[in-house]
mmCIF file with all atom_site columns, C-alpha atoms in Angstrom:
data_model
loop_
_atom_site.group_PDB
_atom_site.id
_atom_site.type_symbol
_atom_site.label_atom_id
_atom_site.label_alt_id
_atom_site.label_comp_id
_atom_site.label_asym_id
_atom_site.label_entity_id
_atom_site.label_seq_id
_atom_site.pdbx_PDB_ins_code
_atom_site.Cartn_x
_atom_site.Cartn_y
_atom_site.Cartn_z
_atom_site.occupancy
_atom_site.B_iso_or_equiv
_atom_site.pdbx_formal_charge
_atom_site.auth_seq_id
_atom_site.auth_comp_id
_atom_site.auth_asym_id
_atom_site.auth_atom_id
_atom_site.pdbx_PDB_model_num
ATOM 1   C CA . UNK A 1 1   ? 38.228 34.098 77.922 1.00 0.00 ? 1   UNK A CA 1
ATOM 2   C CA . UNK A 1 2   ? 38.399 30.623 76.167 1.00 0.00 ? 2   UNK A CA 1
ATOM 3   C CA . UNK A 1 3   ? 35.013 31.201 74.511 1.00 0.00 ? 3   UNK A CA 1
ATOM 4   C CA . UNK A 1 4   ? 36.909 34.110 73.168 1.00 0.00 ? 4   UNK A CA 1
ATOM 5   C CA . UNK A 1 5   ? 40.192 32.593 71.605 1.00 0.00 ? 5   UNK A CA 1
ATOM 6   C CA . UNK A 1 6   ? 38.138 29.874 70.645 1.00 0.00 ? 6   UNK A CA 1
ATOM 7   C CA . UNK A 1 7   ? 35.602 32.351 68.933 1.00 0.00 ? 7   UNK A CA 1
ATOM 8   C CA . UNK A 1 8   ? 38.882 34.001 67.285 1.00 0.00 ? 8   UNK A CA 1
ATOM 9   C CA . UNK A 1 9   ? 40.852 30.017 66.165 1.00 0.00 ? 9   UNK A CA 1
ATOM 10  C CA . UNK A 1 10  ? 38.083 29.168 63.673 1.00 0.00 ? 10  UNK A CA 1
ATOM 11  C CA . UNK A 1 11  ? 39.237 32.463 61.884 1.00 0.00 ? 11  UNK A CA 1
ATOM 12  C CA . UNK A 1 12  ? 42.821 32.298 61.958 1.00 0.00 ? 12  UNK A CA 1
ATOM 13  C CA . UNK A 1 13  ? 42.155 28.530 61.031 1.00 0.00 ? 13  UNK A CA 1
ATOM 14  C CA . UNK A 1 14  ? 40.252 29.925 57.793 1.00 0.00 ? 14  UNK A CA 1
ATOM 15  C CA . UNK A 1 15  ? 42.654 32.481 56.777 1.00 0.00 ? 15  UNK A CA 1
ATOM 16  C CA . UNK A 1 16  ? 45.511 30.137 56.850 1.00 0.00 ? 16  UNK A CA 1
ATOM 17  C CA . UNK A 1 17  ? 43.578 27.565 54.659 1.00 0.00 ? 17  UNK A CA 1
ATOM 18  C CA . UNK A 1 18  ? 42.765 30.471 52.384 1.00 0.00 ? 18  UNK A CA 1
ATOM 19  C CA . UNK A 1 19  ? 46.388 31.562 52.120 1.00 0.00 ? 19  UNK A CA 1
ATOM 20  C CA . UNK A 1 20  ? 47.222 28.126 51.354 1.00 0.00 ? 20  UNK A CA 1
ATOM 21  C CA . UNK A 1 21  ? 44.709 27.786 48.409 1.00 0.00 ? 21  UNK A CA 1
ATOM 22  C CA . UNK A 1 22  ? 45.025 31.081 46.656 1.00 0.00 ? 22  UNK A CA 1
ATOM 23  C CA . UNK A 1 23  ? 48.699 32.787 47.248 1.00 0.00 ? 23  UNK A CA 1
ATOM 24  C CA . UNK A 1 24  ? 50.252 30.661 44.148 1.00 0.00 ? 24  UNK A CA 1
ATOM 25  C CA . UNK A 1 25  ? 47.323 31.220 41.857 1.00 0.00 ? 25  UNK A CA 1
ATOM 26  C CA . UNK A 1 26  ? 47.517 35.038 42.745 1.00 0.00 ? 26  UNK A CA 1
ATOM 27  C CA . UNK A 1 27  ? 51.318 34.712 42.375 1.00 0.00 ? 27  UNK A CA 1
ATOM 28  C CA . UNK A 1 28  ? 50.577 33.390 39.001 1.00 0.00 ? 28  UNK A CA 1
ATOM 29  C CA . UNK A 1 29  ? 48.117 35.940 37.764 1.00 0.00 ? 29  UNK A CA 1
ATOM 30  C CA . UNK A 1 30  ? 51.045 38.581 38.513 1.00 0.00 ? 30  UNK A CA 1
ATOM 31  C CA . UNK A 1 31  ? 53.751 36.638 36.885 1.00 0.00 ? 31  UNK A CA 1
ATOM 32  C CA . UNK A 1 32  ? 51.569 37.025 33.775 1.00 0.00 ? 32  UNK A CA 1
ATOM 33  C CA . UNK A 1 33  ? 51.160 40.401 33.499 1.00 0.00 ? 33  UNK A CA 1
ATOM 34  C CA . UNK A 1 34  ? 54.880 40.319 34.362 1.00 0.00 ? 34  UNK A CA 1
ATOM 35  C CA . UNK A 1 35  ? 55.439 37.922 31.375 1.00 0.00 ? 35  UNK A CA 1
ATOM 36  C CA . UNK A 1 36  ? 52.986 39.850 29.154 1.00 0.00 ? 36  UNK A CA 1
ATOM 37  C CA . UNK A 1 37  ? 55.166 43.533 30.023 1.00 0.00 ? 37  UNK A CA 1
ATOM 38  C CA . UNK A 1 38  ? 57.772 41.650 29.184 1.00 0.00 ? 38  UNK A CA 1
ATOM 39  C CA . UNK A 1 39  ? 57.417 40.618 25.740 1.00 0.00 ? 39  UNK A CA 1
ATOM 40  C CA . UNK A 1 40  ? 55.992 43.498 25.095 1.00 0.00 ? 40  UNK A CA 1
ATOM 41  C CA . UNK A 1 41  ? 59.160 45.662 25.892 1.00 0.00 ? 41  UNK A CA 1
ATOM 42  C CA . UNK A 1 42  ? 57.361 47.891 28.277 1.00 0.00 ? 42  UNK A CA 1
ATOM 43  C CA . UNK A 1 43  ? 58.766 46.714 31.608 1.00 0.00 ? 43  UNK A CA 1
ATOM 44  C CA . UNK A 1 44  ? 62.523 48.175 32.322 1.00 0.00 ? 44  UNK A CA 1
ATOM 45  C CA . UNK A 1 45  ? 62.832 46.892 36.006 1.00 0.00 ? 45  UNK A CA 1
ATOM 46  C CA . UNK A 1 46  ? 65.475 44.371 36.913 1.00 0.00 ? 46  UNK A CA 1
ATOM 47  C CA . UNK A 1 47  ? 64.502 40.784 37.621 1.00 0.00 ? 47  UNK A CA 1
ATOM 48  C CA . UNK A 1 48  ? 64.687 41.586 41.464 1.00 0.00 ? 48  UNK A CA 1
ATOM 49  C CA . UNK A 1 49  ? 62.471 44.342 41.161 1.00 0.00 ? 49  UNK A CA 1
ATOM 50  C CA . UNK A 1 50  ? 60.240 42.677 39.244 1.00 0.00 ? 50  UNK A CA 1
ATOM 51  C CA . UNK A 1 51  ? 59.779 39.294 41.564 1.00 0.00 ? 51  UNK A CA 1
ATOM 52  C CA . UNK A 1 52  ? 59.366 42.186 44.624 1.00 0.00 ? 52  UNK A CA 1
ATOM 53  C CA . UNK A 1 53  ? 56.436 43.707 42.439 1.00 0.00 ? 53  UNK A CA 1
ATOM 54  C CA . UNK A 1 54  ? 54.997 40.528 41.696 1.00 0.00 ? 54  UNK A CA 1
ATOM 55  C CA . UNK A 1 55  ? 54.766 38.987 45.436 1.00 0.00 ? 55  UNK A CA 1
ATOM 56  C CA . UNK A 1 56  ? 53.509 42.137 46.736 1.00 0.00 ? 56  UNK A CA 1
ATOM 57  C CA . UNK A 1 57  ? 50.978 42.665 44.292 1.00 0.00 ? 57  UNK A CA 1
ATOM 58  C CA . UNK A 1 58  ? 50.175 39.131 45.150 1.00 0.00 ? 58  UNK A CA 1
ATOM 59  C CA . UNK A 1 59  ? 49.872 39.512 48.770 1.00 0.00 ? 59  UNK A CA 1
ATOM 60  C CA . UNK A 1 60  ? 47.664 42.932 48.878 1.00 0.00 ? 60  UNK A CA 1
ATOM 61  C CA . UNK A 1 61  ? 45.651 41.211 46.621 1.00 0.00 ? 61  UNK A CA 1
ATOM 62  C CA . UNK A 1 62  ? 45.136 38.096 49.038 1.00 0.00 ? 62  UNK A CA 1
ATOM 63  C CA . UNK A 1 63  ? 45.033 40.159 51.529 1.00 0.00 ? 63  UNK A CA 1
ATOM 64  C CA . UNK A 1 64  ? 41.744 42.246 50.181 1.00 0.00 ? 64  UNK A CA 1
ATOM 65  C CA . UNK A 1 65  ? 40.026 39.192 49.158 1.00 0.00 ? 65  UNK A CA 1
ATOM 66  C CA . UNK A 1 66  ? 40.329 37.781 52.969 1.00 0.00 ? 66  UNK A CA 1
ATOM 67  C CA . UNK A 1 67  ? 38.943 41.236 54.130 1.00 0.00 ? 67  UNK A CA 1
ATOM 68  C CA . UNK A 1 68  ? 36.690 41.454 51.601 1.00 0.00 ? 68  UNK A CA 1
ATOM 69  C CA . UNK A 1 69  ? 37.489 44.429 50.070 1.00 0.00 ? 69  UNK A CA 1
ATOM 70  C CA . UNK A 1 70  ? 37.914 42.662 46.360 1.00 0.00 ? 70  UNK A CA 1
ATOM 71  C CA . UNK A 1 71  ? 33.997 42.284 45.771 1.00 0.00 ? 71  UNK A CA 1
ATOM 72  C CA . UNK A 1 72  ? 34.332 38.748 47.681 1.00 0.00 ? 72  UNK A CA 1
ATOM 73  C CA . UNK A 1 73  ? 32.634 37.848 50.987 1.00 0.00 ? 73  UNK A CA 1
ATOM 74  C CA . UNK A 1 74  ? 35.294 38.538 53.981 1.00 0.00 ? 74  UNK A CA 1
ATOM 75  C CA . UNK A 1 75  ? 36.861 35.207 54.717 1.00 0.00 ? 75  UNK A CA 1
ATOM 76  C CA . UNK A 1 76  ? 37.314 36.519 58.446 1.00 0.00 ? 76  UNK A CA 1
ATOM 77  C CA . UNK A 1 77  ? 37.069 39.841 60.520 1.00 0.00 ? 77  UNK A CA 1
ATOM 78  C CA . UNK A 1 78  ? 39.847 42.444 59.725 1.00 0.00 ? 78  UNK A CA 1
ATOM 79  C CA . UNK A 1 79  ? 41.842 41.983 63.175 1.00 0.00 ? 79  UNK A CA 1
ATOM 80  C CA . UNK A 1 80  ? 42.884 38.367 61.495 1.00 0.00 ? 80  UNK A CA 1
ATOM 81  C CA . UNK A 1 81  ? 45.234 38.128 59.438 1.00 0.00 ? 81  UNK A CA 1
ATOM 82  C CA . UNK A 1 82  ? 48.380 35.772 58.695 1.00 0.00 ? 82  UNK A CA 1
ATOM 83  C CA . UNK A 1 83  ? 51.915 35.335 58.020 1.00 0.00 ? 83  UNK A CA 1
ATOM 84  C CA . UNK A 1 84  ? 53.317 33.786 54.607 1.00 0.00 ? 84  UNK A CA 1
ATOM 85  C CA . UNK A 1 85  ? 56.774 32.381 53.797 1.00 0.00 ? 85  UNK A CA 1
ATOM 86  C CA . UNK A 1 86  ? 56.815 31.457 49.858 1.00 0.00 ? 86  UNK A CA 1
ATOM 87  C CA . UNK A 1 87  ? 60.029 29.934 47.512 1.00 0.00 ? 87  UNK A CA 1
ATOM 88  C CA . UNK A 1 88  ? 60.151 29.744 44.435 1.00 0.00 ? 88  UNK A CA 1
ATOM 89  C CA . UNK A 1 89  ? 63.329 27.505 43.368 1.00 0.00 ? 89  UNK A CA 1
ATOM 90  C CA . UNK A 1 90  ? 64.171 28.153 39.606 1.00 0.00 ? 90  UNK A CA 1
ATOM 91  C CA . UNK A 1 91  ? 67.077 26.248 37.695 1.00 0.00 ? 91  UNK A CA 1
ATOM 92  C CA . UNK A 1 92  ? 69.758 28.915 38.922 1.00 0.00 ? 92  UNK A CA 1
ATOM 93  C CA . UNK A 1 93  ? 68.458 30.850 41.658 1.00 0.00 ? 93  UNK A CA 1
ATOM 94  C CA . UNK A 1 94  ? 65.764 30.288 44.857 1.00 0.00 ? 94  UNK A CA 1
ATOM 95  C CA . UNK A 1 95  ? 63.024 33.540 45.231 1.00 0.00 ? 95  UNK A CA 1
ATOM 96  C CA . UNK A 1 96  ? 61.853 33.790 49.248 1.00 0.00 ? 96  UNK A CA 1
ATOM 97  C CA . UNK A 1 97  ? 59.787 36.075 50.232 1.00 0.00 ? 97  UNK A CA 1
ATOM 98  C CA . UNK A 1 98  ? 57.815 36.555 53.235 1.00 0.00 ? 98  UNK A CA 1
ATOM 99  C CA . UNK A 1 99  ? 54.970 38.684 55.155 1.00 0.00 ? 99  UNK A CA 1
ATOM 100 C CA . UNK A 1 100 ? 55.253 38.843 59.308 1.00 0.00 ? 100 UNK A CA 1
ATOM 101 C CA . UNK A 1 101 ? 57.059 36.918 61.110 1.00 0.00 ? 101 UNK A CA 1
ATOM 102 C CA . UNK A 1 102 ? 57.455 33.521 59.335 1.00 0.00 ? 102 UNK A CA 1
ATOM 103 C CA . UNK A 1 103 ? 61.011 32.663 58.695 1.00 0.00 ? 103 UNK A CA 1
ATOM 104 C CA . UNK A 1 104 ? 62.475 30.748 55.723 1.00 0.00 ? 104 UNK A CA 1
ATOM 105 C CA . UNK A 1 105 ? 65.798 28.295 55.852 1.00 0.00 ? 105 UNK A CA 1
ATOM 106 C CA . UNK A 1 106 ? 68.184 26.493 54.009 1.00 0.00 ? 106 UNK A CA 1
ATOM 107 C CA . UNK A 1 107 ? 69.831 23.583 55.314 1.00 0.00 ? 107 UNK A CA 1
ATOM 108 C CA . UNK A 1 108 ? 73.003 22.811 53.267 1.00 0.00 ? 108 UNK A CA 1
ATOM 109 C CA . UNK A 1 109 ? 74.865 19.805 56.164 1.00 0.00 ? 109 UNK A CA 1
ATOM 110 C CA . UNK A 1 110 ? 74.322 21.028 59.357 1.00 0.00 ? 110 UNK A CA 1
ATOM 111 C CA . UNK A 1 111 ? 74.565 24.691 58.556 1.00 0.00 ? 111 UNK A CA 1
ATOM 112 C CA . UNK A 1 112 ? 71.454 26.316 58.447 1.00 0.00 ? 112 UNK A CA 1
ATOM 113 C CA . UNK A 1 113 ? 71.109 29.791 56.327 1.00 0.00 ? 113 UNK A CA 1
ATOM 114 C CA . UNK A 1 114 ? 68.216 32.236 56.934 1.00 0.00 ? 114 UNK A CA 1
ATOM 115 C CA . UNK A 1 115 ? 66.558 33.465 53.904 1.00 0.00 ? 115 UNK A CA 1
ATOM 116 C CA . UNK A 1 116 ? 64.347 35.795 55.244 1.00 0.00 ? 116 UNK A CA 1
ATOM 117 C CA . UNK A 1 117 ? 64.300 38.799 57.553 1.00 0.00 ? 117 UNK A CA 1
ATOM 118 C CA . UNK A 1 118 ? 61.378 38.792 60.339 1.00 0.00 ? 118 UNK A CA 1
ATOM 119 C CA . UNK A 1 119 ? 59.046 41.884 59.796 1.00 0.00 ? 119 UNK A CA 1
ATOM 120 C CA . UNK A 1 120 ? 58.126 43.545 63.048 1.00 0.00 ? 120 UNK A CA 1
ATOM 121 C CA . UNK A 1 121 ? 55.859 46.863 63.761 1.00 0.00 ? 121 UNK A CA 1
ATOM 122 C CA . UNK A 1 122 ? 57.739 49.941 64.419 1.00 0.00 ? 122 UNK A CA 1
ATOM 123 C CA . UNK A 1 123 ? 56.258 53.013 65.848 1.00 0.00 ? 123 UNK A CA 1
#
């Protein structure tokens, strides 16, 4: 059984470190088009809508590379996978977003404010 999990780590291990090193570059490559649509009058989608469209754009696109669906080499086998928290703090507001089961907080004193909602499987 150990031989197993340990089999298993080295994956999770490598998805994390991927997720680390790509999810803001793949955020930024949908904030362009975002940017582009834009300027170019042809988005008509609030600002909320908009961030929603670029993180999850972002995170299916992650998400194929580390399966290996987006041309690459799978990063691990596809019954790995992770969970993300990301902020983005702007001048006026603060963008969270998250995948699974990772949780996001703001401390303001001692009172702690959740930012994020856990999401769980439902069947």
């Amino acid at each position: 059984m150990v031989m197993f999990e340990t089999y298993f780590l080295k994956f999770y291990v490598q998805v994390a470190n991927y997720c680390r090193d790509r999810i803001h570059s793949a955020l930024a490559e949908e904030l362009e088009v975002i940017m582009a649509n834009l300027n170019d009058g042809s988005s008509k989608d609030n600002c909320e809508e908009q961030w929603r469209r670029a993180f999850s754009k972002c995170f299916l696109k992650v998400d194929d590379e580390i399966g290996g669906k987006a041309s690459l080499e799978p990063v691990a086998p596809e019954t790995v996978g992770s969970t993300t928290v990301v902020a983005i703090v702007c001048s006026l507001h603060i963008v969270v977003i998250n995948c699974g089961d990772s949780k996001a907080l703001l401390c303001r004193g001692k009172e702690p404010m959740v930012l994020s909602m856990d999401h769980k499987v439902s069947m």
